[in-house]
JSON list of C-alpha atoms in Angstrom, two decimals:
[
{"chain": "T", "resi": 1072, "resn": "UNK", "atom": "CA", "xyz": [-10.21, -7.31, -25.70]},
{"chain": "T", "resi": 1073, "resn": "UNK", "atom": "CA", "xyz": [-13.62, -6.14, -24.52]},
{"chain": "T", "resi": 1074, "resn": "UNK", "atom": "CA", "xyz": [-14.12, -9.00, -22.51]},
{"chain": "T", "resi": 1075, "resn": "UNK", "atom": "CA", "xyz": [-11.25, -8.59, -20.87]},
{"chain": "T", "resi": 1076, "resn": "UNK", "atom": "CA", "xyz": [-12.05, -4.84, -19.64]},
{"chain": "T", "resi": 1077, "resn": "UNK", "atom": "CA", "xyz": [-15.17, -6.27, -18.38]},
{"chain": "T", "resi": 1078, "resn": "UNK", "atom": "CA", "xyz": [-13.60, -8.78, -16.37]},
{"chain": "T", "resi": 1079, "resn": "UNK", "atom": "CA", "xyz": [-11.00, -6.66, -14.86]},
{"chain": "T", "resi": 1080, "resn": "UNK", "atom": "CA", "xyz": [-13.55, -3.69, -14.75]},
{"chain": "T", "resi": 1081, "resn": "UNK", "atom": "CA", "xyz": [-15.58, -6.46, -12.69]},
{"chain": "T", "resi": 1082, "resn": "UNK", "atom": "CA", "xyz": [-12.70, -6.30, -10.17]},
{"chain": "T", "resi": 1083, "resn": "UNK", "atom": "CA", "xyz": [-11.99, -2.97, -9.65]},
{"chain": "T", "resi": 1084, "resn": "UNK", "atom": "CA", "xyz": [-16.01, -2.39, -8.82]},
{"chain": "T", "resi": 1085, "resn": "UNK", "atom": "CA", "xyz": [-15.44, -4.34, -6.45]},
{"chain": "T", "resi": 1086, "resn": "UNK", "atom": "CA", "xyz": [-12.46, -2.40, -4.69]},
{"chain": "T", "resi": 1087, "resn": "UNK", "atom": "CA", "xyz": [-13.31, 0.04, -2.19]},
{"chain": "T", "resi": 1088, "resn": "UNK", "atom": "CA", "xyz": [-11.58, 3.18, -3.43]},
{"chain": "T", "resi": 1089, "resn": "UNK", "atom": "CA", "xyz": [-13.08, 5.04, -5.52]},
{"chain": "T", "resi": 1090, "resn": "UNK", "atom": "CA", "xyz": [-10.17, 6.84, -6.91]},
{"chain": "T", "resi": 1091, "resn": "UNK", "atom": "CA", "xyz": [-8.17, 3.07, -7.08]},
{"chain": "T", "resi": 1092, "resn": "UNK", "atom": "CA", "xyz": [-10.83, 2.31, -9.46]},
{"chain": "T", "resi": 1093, "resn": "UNK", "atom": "CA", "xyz": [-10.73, 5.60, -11.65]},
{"chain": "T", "resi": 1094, "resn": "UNK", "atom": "CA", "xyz": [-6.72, 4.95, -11.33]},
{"chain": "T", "resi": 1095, "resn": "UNK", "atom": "CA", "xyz": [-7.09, 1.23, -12.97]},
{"chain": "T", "resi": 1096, "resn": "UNK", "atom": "CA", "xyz": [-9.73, 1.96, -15.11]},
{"chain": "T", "resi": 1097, "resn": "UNK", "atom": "CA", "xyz": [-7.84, 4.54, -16.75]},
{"chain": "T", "resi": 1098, "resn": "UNK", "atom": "CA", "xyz": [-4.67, 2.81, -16.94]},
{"chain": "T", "resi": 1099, "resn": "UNK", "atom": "CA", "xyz": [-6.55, -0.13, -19.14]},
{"chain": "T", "resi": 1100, "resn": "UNK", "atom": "CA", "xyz": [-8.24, 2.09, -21.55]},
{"chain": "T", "resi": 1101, "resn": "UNK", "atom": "CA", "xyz": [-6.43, 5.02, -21.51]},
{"chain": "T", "resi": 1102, "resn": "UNK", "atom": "CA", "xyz": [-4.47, 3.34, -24.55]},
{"chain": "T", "resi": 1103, "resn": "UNK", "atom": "CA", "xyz": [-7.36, 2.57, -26.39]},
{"chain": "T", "resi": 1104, "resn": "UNK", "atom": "CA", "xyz": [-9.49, 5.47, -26.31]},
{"chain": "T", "resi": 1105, "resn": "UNK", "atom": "CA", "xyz": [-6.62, 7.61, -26.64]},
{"chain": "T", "resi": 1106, "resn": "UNK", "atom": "CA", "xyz": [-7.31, 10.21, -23.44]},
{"chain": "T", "resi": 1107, "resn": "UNK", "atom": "CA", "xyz": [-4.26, 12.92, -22.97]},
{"chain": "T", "resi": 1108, "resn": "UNK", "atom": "CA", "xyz": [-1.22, 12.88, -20.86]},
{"chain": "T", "resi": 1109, "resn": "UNK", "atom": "CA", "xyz": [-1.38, 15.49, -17.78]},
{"chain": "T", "resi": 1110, "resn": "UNK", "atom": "CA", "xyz": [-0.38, 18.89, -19.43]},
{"chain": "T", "resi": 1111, "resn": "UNK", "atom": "CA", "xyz": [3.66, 19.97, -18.65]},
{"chain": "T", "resi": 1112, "resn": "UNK", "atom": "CA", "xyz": [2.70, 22.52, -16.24]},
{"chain": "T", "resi": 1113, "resn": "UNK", "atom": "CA", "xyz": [-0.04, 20.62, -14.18]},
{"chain": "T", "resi": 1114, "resn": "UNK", "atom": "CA", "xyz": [2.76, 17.91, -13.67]},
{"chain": "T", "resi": 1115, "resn": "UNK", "atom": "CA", "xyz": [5.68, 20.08, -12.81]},
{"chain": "T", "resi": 1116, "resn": "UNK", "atom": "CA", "xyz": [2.80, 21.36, -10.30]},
{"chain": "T", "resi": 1117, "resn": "UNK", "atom": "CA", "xyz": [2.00, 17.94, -9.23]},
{"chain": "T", "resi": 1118, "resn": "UNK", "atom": "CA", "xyz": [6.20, 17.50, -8.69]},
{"chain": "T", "resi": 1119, "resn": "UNK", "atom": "CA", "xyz": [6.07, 20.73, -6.51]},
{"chain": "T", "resi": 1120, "resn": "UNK", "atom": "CA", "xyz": [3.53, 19.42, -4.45]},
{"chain": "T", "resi": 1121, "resn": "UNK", "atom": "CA", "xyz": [5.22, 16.34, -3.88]},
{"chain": "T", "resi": 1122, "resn": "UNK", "atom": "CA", "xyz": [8.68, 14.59, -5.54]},
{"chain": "T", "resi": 1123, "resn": "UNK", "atom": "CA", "xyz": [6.91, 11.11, -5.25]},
{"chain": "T", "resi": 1124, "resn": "UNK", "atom": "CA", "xyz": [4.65, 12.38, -8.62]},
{"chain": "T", "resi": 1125, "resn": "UNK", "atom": "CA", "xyz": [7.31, 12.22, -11.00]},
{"chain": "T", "resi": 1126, "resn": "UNK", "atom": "CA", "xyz": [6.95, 8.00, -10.46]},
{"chain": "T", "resi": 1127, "resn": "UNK", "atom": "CA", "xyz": [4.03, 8.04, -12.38]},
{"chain": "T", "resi": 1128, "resn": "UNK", "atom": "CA", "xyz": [3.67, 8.26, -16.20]},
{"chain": "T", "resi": 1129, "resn": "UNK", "atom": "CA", "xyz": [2.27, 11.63, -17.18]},
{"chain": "T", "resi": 1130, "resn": "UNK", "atom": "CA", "xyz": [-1.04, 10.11, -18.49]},
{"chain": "T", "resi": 1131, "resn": "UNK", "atom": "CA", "xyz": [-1.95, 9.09, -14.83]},
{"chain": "T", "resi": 1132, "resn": "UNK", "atom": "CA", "xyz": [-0.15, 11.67, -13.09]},
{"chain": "T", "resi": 1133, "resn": "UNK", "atom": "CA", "xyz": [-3.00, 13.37, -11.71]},
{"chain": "T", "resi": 1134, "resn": "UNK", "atom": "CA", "xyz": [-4.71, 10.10, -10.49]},
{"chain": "T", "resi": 1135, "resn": "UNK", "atom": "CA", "xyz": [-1.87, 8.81, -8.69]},
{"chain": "T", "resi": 1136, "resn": "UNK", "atom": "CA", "xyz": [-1.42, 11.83, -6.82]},
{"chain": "T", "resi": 1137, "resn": "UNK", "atom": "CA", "xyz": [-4.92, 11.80, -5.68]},
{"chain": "T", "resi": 1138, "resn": "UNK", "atom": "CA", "xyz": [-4.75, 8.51, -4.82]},
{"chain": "T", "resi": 1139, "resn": "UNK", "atom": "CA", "xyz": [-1.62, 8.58, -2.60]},
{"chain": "T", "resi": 1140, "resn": "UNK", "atom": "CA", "xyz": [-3.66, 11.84, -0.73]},
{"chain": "T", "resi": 1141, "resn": "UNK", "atom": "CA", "xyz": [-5.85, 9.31, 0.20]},
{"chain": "T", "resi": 1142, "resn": "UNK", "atom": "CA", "xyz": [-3.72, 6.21, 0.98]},
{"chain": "T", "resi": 1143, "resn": "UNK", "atom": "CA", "xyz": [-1.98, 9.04, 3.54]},
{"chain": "T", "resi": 1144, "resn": "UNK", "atom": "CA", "xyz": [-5.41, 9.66, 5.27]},
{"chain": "T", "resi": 1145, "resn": "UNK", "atom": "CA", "xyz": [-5.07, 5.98, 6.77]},
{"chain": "T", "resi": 1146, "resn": "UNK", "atom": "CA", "xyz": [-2.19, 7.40, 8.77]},
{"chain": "T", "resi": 1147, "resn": "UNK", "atom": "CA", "xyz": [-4.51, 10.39, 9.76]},
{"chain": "T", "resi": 1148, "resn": "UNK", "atom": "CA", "xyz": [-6.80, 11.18, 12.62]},
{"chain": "T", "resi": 1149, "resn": "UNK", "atom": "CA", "xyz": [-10.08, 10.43, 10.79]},
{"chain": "T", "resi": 1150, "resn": "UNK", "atom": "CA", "xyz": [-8.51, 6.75, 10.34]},
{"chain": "T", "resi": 1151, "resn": "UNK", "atom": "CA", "xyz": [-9.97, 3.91, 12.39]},
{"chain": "T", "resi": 1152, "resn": "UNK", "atom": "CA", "xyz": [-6.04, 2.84, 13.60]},
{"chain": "T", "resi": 1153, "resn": "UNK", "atom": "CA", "xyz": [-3.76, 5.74, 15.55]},
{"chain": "T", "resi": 1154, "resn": "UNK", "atom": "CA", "xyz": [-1.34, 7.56, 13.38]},
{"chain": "T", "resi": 1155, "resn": "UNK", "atom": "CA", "xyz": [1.82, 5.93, 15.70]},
{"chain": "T", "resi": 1156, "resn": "UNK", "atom": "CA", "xyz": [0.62, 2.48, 15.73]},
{"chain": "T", "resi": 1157, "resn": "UNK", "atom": "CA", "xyz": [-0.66, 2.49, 11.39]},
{"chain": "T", "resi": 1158, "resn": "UNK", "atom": "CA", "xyz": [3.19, 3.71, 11.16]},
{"chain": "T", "resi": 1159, "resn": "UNK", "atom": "CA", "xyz": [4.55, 0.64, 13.39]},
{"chain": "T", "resi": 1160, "resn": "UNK", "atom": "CA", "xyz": [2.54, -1.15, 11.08]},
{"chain": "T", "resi": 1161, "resn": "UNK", "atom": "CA", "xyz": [4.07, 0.05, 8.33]},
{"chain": "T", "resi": 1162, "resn": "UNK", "atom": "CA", "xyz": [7.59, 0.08, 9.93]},
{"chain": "T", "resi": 1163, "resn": "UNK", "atom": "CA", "xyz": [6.77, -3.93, 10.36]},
{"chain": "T", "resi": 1164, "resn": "UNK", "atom": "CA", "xyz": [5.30, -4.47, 7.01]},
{"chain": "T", "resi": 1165, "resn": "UNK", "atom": "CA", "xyz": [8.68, -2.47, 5.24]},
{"chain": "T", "resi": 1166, "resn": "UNK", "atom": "CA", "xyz": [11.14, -4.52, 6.92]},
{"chain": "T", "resi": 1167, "resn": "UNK", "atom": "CA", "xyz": [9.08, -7.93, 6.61]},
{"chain": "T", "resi": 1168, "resn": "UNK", "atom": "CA", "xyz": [9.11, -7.18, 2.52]},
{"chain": "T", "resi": 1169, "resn": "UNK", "atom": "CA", "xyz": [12.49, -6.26, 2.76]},
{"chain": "T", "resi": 1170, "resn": "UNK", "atom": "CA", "xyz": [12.53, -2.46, 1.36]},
{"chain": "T", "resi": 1171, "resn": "UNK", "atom": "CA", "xyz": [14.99, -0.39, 1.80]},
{"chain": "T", "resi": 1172, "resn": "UNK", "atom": "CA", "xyz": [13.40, 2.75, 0.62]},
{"chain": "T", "resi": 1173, "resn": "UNK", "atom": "CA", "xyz": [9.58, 1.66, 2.88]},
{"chain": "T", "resi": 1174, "resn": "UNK", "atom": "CA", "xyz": [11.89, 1.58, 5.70]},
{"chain": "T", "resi": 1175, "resn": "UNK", "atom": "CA", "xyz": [13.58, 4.58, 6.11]},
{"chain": "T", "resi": 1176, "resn": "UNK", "atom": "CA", "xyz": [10.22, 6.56, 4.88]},
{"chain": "T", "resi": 1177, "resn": "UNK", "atom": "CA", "xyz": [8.44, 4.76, 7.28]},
{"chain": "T", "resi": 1178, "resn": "UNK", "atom": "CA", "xyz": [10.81, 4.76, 10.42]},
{"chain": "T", "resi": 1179, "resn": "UNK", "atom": "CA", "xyz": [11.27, 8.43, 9.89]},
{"chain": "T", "resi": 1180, "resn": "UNK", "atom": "CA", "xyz": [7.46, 8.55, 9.87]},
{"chain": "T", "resi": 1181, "resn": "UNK", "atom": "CA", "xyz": [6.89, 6.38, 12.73]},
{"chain": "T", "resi": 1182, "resn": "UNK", "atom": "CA", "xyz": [9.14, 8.89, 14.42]},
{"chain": "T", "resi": 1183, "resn": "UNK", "atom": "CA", "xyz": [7.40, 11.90, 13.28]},
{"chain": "T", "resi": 1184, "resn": "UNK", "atom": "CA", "xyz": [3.67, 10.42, 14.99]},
{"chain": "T", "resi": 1185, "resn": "UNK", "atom": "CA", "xyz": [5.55, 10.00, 18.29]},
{"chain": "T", "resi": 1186, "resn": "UNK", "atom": "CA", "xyz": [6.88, 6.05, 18.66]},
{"chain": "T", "resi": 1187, "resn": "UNK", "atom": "CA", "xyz": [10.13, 5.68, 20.46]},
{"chain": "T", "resi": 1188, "resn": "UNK", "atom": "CA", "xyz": [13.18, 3.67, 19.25]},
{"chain": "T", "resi": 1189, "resn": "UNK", "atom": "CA", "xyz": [11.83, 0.28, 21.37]},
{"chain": "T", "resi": 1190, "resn": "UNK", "atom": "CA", "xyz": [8.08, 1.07, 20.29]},
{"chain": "T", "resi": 1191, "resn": "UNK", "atom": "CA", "xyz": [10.00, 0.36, 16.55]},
{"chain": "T", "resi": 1192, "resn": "UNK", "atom": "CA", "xyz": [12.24, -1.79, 17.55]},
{"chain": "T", "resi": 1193, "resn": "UNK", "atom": "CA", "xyz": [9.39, -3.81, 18.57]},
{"chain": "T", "resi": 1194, "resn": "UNK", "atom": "CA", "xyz": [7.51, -3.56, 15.47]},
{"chain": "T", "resi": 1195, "resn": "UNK", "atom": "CA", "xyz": [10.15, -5.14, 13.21]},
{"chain": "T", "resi": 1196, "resn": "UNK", "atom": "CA", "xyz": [10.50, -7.70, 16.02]},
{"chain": "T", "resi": 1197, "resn": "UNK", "atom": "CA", "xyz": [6.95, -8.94, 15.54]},
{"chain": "T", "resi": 1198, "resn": "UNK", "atom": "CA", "xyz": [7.39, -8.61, 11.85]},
{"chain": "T", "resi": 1199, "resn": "UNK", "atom": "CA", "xyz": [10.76, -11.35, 11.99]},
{"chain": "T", "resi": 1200, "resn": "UNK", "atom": "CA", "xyz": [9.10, -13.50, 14.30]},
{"chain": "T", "resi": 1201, "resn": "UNK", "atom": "CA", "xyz": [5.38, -13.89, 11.99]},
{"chain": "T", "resi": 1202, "resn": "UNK", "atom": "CA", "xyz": [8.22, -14.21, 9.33]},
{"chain": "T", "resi": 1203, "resn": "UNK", "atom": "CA", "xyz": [10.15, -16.73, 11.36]},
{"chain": "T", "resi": 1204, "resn": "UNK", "atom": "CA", "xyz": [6.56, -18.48, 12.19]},
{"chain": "T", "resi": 1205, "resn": "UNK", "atom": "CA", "xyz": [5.84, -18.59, 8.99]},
{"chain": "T", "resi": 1206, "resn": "UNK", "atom": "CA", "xyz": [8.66, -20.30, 8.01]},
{"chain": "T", "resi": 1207, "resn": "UNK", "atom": "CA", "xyz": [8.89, -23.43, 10.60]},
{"chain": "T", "resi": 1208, "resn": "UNK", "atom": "CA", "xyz": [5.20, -24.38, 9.75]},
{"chain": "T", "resi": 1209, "resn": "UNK", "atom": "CA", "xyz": [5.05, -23.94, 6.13]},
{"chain": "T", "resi": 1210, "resn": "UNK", "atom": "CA", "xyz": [8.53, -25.97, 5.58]},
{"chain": "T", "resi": 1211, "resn": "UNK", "atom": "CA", "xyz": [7.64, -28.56, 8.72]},
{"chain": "T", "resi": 1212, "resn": "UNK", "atom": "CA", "xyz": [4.57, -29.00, 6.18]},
{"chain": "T", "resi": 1213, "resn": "UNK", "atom": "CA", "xyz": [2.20, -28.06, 9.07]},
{"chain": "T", "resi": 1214, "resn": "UNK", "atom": "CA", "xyz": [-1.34, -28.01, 7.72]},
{"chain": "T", "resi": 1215, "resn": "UNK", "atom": "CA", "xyz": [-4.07, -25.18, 8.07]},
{"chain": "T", "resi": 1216, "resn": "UNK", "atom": "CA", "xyz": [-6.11, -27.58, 9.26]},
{"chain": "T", "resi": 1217, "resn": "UNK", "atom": "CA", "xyz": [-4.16, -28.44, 11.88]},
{"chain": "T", "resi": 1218, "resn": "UNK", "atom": "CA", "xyz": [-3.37, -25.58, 13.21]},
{"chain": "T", "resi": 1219, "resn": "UNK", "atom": "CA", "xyz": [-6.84, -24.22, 12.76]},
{"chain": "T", "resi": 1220, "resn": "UNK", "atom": "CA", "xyz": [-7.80, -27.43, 15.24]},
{"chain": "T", "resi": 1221, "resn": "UNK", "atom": "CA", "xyz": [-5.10, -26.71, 17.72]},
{"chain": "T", "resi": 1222, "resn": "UNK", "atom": "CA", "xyz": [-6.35, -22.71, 17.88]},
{"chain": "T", "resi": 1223, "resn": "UNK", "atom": "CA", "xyz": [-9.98, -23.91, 18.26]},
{"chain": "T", "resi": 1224, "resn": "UNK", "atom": "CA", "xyz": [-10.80, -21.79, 14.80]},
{"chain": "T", "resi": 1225, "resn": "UNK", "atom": "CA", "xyz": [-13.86, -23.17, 13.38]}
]
């Protein structure tokens, strides 16, 4: 059992957020060390501040949360990509994996950071044609290494 914390702690050091790591630490020796769930009030708290909470189990409650505050600040202006064009990414990734609920949220927030109807349009456009891509060379049995010679990747 040790062993196996070390391995996976092994992989989470080597993930770059910090709170990710505190979040998948906890959640593989929470059991064993026997740490307390979030008290009643701190997570009806945590449910005020945002509906999404009540997804997690009490005994990580308070991680998650903290952790989706800082998944959000990719869509922020201290993030390296545009708050319109991370949410067309997202809009592209939601409909590429096929879910439902990623889509709305993330058309709705696409919306919200200023992309038009075509900007999103577009988006899922580029998603279905990767996806399309995708599928002609990996059933035509194309080869990486073909490809990677016709691109001229080295």
């Amino acid at each position: 059992m040790h062993l196996i914390l070390l391995s996976r702690f092994n992989y989470i050091s080597t993930t770059k957020n910090n709170t990710m790591k505190k979040l998948l630490l906890l959640l593989l020796i929470a059991p064993i060390i026997g740490l307390s769930q979030t008290t009643e009030s701190a997570y009806e708290e945590l449910i005020k501040k945002s509906p999404f909470n009540e997804m997690y189990p009490k005994i990580i409650a308070e991680d998650a949360a903290e952790y989706f505050d800082e998944f959000n600040l990719l869509f922020s202006e201290d993030s390296p990509i545009a708050s319109k064009e991370a949410r067309l990414v997202a809009v592209a990734v939601s409909a590429a994996i096929r879910c439902e609920y990623c889509i709305t949220a993330q058309v709705h927030s696409a919306k919200m950071a200023g992309a038009t109807d075509d900007e999103i349009k577009a988006a899922i456009q580029i998603a279905a044609e990767i996806q399309r891509f995708s599928t002609l060379l990996y059933g035509n049995d194309f080869g990486i290494e073909r490809l990677e010679k016709i691109l001229g990747v080295n």
